[in-house]
Amino acid sequence: QKEVEQDPGPLSVPEGAIVSLNCTYSNSAFQYFMWYRQYSRKGPELLMYTYSSGNKEDGRFTAQVDKSSKYISLFIRDSQPSDSATYLCAMGFNNDMRFGAGTRLTVKP
Amino acid sequence: DAGVIQSPRHEVTEMGQEVTLRCKPISGHNSLFWYRQTMMRGLELLIYFNNNVPIDDSGMPEDRFSAKMPNASFSTLKIQPSEPRDSAVYFCASSFGQGRTNEKLFFGSGTQLSVL
């Protein structure tokens, strides 16, 4: 079993839909959780960073962490074609970080 | 502001040849990371530096891989000899901090390496 599991998709939604992206993990020691967005032929860019459990909101994006279930989510409201990208979760503790495989999202106009 | 700059963008080489990938981090950043991305294994950390000093190279696959950071504005990742299984996208990232992997990373656009 991988330490971080992420459904690779692909996921296709119509413009304006609410998107839910998820990762599960097995290491209960993980303390910090991130979401990166990666456009085609580009490097990942950090979208959200949360420490421990709870929610964090930034514009149309909301990150949720449920440490009891070892489950994190990224919600995108009012999705736009410009949100089409691969989304990677990342998590770790101390100086050890792991990336998920990434979920490819397409938002159709 | 210029981001992390990597060169070349694409590299096609034959098995057994030496390959050198280059990275210029964001000015003022003191940590530099080399990652490799493949469909099978996702994004993997190879090595990272803090203040030009290698901190953790446990992700380097084998002795064929080596990395250097001679100064704060330049790093190289070298593969010698290259093998087809080295084909991947190699990313360089930089950050400002204590050289920890949980810092906010700024990635370059990557080098697509194909070893024939």
CSV table of C-alpha atoms in Angstrom, one decimal:
chain,number,residue,atom,x,y,z
A,1,GLN,CA,0.0,0.0,0.0
A,2,LYS,CA,1.3,3.4,-0.9
A,3,GLU,CA,1.7,6.0,1.8
A,4,VAL,CA,-0.4,8.5,-0.2
A,5,GLU,CA,-3.2,7.4,-2.4
A,6,GLN,CA,-4.8,9.7,-5.0
A,7,ASP,CA,-7.2,8.7,-7.8
A,8,PRO,CA,-5.5,9.7,-11.1
A,9,GLY,CA,-8.8,10.3,-12.9
A,10,PRO,CA,-9.2,11.7,-15.4
A,11,LEU,CA,-12.1,13.8,-14.0
A,12,SER,CA,-14.2,15.9,-16.4
A,13,VAL,CA,-16.8,18.4,-15.3
A,14,PRO,CA,-18.8,21.2,-16.9
A,15,GLU,CA,-17.9,24.8,-16.2
A,16,GLY,CA,-19.5,26.1,-13.0
A,17,ALA,CA,-19.5,22.7,-11.3
A,18,ILE,CA,-18.1,22.0,-7.8
A,19,VAL,CA,-15.1,19.8,-7.9
A,20,SER,CA,-14.0,17.5,-5.1
A,21,LEU,CA,-10.4,16.1,-5.2
A,22,ASN,CA,-9.3,13.7,-2.5
A,23,CYS,CA,-6.3,11.9,-1.1
A,24,THR,CA,-6.0,9.2,1.6
A,25,TYR,CA,-2.9,8.4,3.5
A,26,SER,CA,-1.7,5.7,5.9
A,27,ASN,CA,0.9,7.5,8.1
A,28,SER,CA,-0.7,9.0,11.1
A,29,ALA,CA,2.4,11.1,11.8
A,30,PHE,CA,1.7,13.4,8.8
A,31,GLN,CA,1.2,16.9,10.1
A,32,TYR,CA,1.2,19.3,7.1
A,33,PHE,CA,-0.8,19.0,4.0
A,34,MET,CA,-0.5,20.7,0.7
A,35,TRP,CA,-2.2,20.9,-2.7
A,36,TYR,CA,-0.2,21.7,-5.8
A,37,ARG,CA,-1.6,22.5,-9.3
A,38,GLN,CA,0.3,21.5,-12.4
A,39,TYR,CA,-0.5,22.7,-15.8
A,40,SER,CA,0.6,20.7,-18.9
A,41,ARG,CA,4.4,21.0,-19.5
A,42,LYS,CA,4.8,23.1,-16.4
A,43,GLY,CA,6.1,22.6,-12.9
A,44,PRO,CA,3.7,22.2,-9.9
A,45,GLU,CA,2.7,25.4,-8.1
A,46,LEU,CA,1.5,25.5,-4.5
A,47,LEU,CA,-2.2,26.2,-4.1
A,48,MET,CA,-3.0,25.5,-0.5
A,49,TYR,CA,-1.0,24.7,2.7
A,50,THR,CA,-2.6,23.5,5.9
A,51,TYR,CA,-1.2,22.3,9.1
A,52,SER,CA,-3.0,19.6,11.1
A,53,SER,CA,-6.8,19.2,10.9
A,54,GLY,CA,-9.4,21.7,9.8
A,55,ASN,CA,-10.5,23.8,6.8
A,56,LYS,CA,-8.8,26.5,4.9
A,57,GLU,CA,-10.4,28.7,2.3
A,58,ASP,CA,-8.8,30.8,-0.4
A,59,GLY,CA,-11.2,32.3,-3.0
A,60,ARG,CA,-12.9,29.5,-4.9
A,61,PHE,CA,-10.6,26.9,-3.2
A,62,THR,CA,-11.2,25.1,0.1
A,63,ALA,CA,-8.9,22.5,1.6
A,64,GLN,CA,-10.1,20.1,4.3
A,65,VAL,CA,-8.0,17.8,6.5
A,66,ASP,CA,-9.6,15.0,8.5
A,67,LYS,CA,-6.7,13.4,10.4
A,68,SER,CA,-9.0,10.9,12.2
A,69,SER,CA,-9.9,9.4,8.8
A,70,LYS,CA,-6.6,10.1,7.2
A,71,TYR,CA,-8.3,11.9,4.4
A,72,ILE,CA,-7.8,15.3,2.7
A,73,SER,CA,-9.9,17.1,0.2
A,74,LEU,CA,-9.7,20.1,-2.1
A,75,PHE,CA,-12.9,21.7,-3.3
A,76,ILE,CA,-13.1,24.0,-6.2
A,77,ARG,CA,-16.3,26.1,-6.5
A,78,ASP,CA,-17.6,27.6,-9.7
A,79,SER,CA,-15.0,25.7,-11.7
A,80,GLN,CA,-13.5,27.4,-14.7
A,81,PRO,CA,-11.8,26.0,-17.9
A,82,SER,CA,-8.6,27.6,-16.5
A,83,ASP,CA,-8.8,25.2,-13.6
A,84,SER,CA,-8.0,22.3,-16.0
A,85,ALA,CA,-4.8,20.9,-14.7
A,86,THR,CA,-3.4,18.0,-12.7
A,87,TYR,CA,-3.8,18.5,-8.9
A,88,LEU,CA,-1.3,16.8,-6.6
A,89,CYS,CA,-1.7,16.4,-2.9
A,90,ALA,CA,1.5,16.4,-0.7
A,91,MET,CA,1.9,15.7,2.9
A,92,GLY,CA,4.5,14.9,5.5
A,93,PHE,CA,6.1,15.5,8.9
A,94,ASN,CA,9.4,16.8,10.1
A,95,ASN,CA,11.5,16.8,7.0
A,96,ASP,CA,9.8,14.0,5.1
A,97,MET,CA,7.3,14.9,2.4
A,98,ARG,CA,5.3,12.6,0.0
A,99,PHE,CA,3.4,13.6,-3.2
A,100,GLY,CA,0.3,11.9,-4.5
A,101,ALA,CA,0.2,10.7,-8.1
A,102,GLY,CA,-2.0,13.6,-9.1
A,103,THR,CA,-5.6,13.8,-10.5
A,104,ARG,CA,-6.1,15.2,-13.9
A,105,LEU,CA,-9.0,17.6,-14.1
A,106,THR,CA,-10.7,19.0,-17.2
A,107,VAL,CA,-13.4,21.7,-16.9
A,108,LYS,CA,-15.4,21.9,-20.1
A,109,PRO,CA,-16.9,25.3,-21.2
B,1,ASP,CA,10.5,38.4,-11.4
B,2,ALA,CA,12.2,35.4,-13.1
B,3,GLY,CA,11.2,32.1,-11.6
B,4,VAL,CA,13.3,29.0,-11.4
B,5,ILE,CA,15.0,28.5,-14.7
B,6,GLN,CA,15.9,25.1,-16.0
B,7,SER,CA,17.8,24.1,-19.2
B,8,PRO,CA,17.5,22.4,-21.5
B,9,ARG,CA,13.7,22.1,-21.8
B,10,HIS,CA,14.1,18.9,-23.8
B,11,GLU,CA,17.0,16.5,-24.0
B,12,VAL,CA,17.2,13.4,-26.2
B,13,THR,CA,20.2,11.3,-25.9
B,14,GLU,CA,21.4,7.8,-26.5
B,15,MET,CA,22.0,5.2,-23.8
B,16,GLY,CA,25.4,5.5,-22.3
B,17,GLN,CA,25.8,9.2,-22.9
B,18,GLU,CA,26.4,11.7,-20.2
B,19,VAL,CA,23.5,14.1,-19.5
B,20,THR,CA,23.7,17.4,-17.6
B,21,LEU,CA,20.7,19.3,-16.4
B,22,ARG,CA,21.0,22.8,-15.2
B,23,CYS,CA,19.0,25.0,-12.8
B,24,LYS,CA,19.1,28.6,-11.7
B,25,PRO,CA,17.0,29.1,-8.5
B,26,ILE,CA,15.1,32.2,-7.6
B,27,SER,CA,17.4,34.9,-6.4
B,28,GLY,CA,17.5,35.0,-2.6
B,29,HIS,CA,16.3,31.5,-2.1
B,30,ASN,CA,18.6,29.4,-0.1
B,31,SER,CA,17.3,25.9,-0.7
B,32,LEU,CA,17.3,23.9,-3.9
B,33,PHE,CA,15.5,20.6,-4.7
B,34,TRP,CA,15.8,18.2,-7.6
B,35,TYR,CA,12.7,16.1,-8.3
B,36,ARG,CA,11.9,13.5,-11.0
B,37,GLN,CA,8.4,12.9,-12.3
B,38,THR,CA,7.2,9.7,-14.1
B,39,MET,CA,3.8,8.3,-14.8
B,40,MET,CA,4.6,5.2,-12.8
B,41,ARG,CA,6.3,6.7,-9.7
B,42,GLY,CA,4.9,10.3,-9.7
B,43,LEU,CA,7.0,13.0,-8.2
B,44,GLU,CA,10.1,11.8,-6.3
B,45,LEU,CA,12.7,13.9,-4.4
B,46,LEU,CA,16.2,13.1,-5.6
B,47,ILE,CA,18.4,15.5,-3.6
B,48,TYR,CA,18.2,18.9,-1.9
B,49,PHE,CA,20.6,21.6,-0.9
B,50,ASN,CA,20.5,24.2,1.8
B,51,ASN,CA,23.0,27.1,1.5
B,52,ASN,CA,24.7,25.2,-1.2
B,53,VAL,CA,25.3,22.2,1.0
B,54,PRO,CA,23.7,18.8,0.1
B,55,ILE,CA,21.3,17.9,3.0
B,56,ASP,CA,19.7,14.7,1.8
B,57,ASP,CA,20.7,12.7,-1.2
B,58,SER,CA,18.9,9.5,-0.2
B,59,GLY,CA,16.6,9.8,-3.2
B,60,MET,CA,19.3,9.6,-5.8
B,61,PRO,CA,18.7,6.3,-7.6
B,62,GLU,CA,22.3,5.1,-7.9
B,63,ASP,CA,25.9,6.2,-8.4
B,64,ARG,CA,25.2,7.2,-12.0
B,65,PHE,CA,23.4,10.3,-10.6
B,66,SER,CA,25.3,13.2,-9.1
B,67,ALA,CA,24.3,16.8,-8.2
B,68,LYS,CA,26.4,19.9,-7.4
B,69,MET,CA,25.6,23.4,-6.3
B,70,PRO,CA,28.8,25.4,-6.7
B,71,ASN,CA,27.1,28.7,-5.7
B,72,ALA,CA,23.8,30.1,-4.7
B,73,SER,CA,22.6,30.7,-8.2
B,74,PHE,CA,23.4,27.5,-10.1
B,75,SER,CA,23.0,23.7,-9.7
B,76,THR,CA,23.6,20.8,-12.0
B,77,LEU,CA,22.2,17.2,-12.0
B,78,LYS,CA,24.4,14.8,-14.0
B,79,ILE,CA,23.6,11.3,-15.2
B,80,GLN,CA,26.6,9.3,-16.4
B,81,PRO,CA,26.0,6.9,-18.1
B,82,SER,CA,22.4,7.4,-19.0
B,83,GLU,CA,19.9,4.5,-19.4
B,84,PRO,CA,16.5,4.4,-21.0
B,85,ARG,CA,14.9,4.0,-17.5
B,86,ASP,CA,16.1,7.5,-16.7
B,87,SER,CA,13.6,8.9,-19.1
B,88,ALA,CA,11.4,11.3,-17.1
B,89,VAL,CA,10.7,15.0,-16.5
B,90,TYR,CA,13.3,16.4,-14.0
B,91,PHE,CA,12.2,19.4,-12.0
B,92,CYS,CA,14.3,21.8,-10.0
B,93,ALA,CA,12.6,23.8,-7.2
B,94,SER,CA,13.8,26.4,-4.8
B,95,SER,CA,12.6,27.9,-1.5
B,96,PHE,CA,13.5,30.3,1.2
B,97,GLY,CA,13.9,28.7,4.6
B,98,GLN,CA,15.8,26.2,6.6
B,99,GLY,CA,16.1,23.6,3.9
B,100,ARG,CA,13.1,21.5,4.9
B,101,THR,CA,11.0,19.7,2.4
B,102,ASN,CA,7.7,21.1,3.8
B,103,GLU,CA,8.6,24.7,2.7
B,104,LYS,CA,6.8,26.4,-0.1
B,105,LEU,CA,8.5,25.2,-3.2
B,106,PHE,CA,8.7,27.2,-6.5
B,107,PHE,CA,9.2,24.8,-9.4
B,108,GLY,CA,10.8,25.3,-12.7
B,109,SER,CA,9.2,24.1,-16.0
B,110,GLY,CA,11.3,21.0,-16.0
B,111,THR,CA,13.6,19.2,-18.4
B,112,GLN,CA,12.0,16.4,-20.4
B,113,LEU,CA,14.7,13.7,-20.8
B,114,SER,CA,14.4,10.9,-23.3
B,115,VAL,CA,17.2,8.3,-23.3
B,116,LEU,CA,17.0,6.1,-26.4
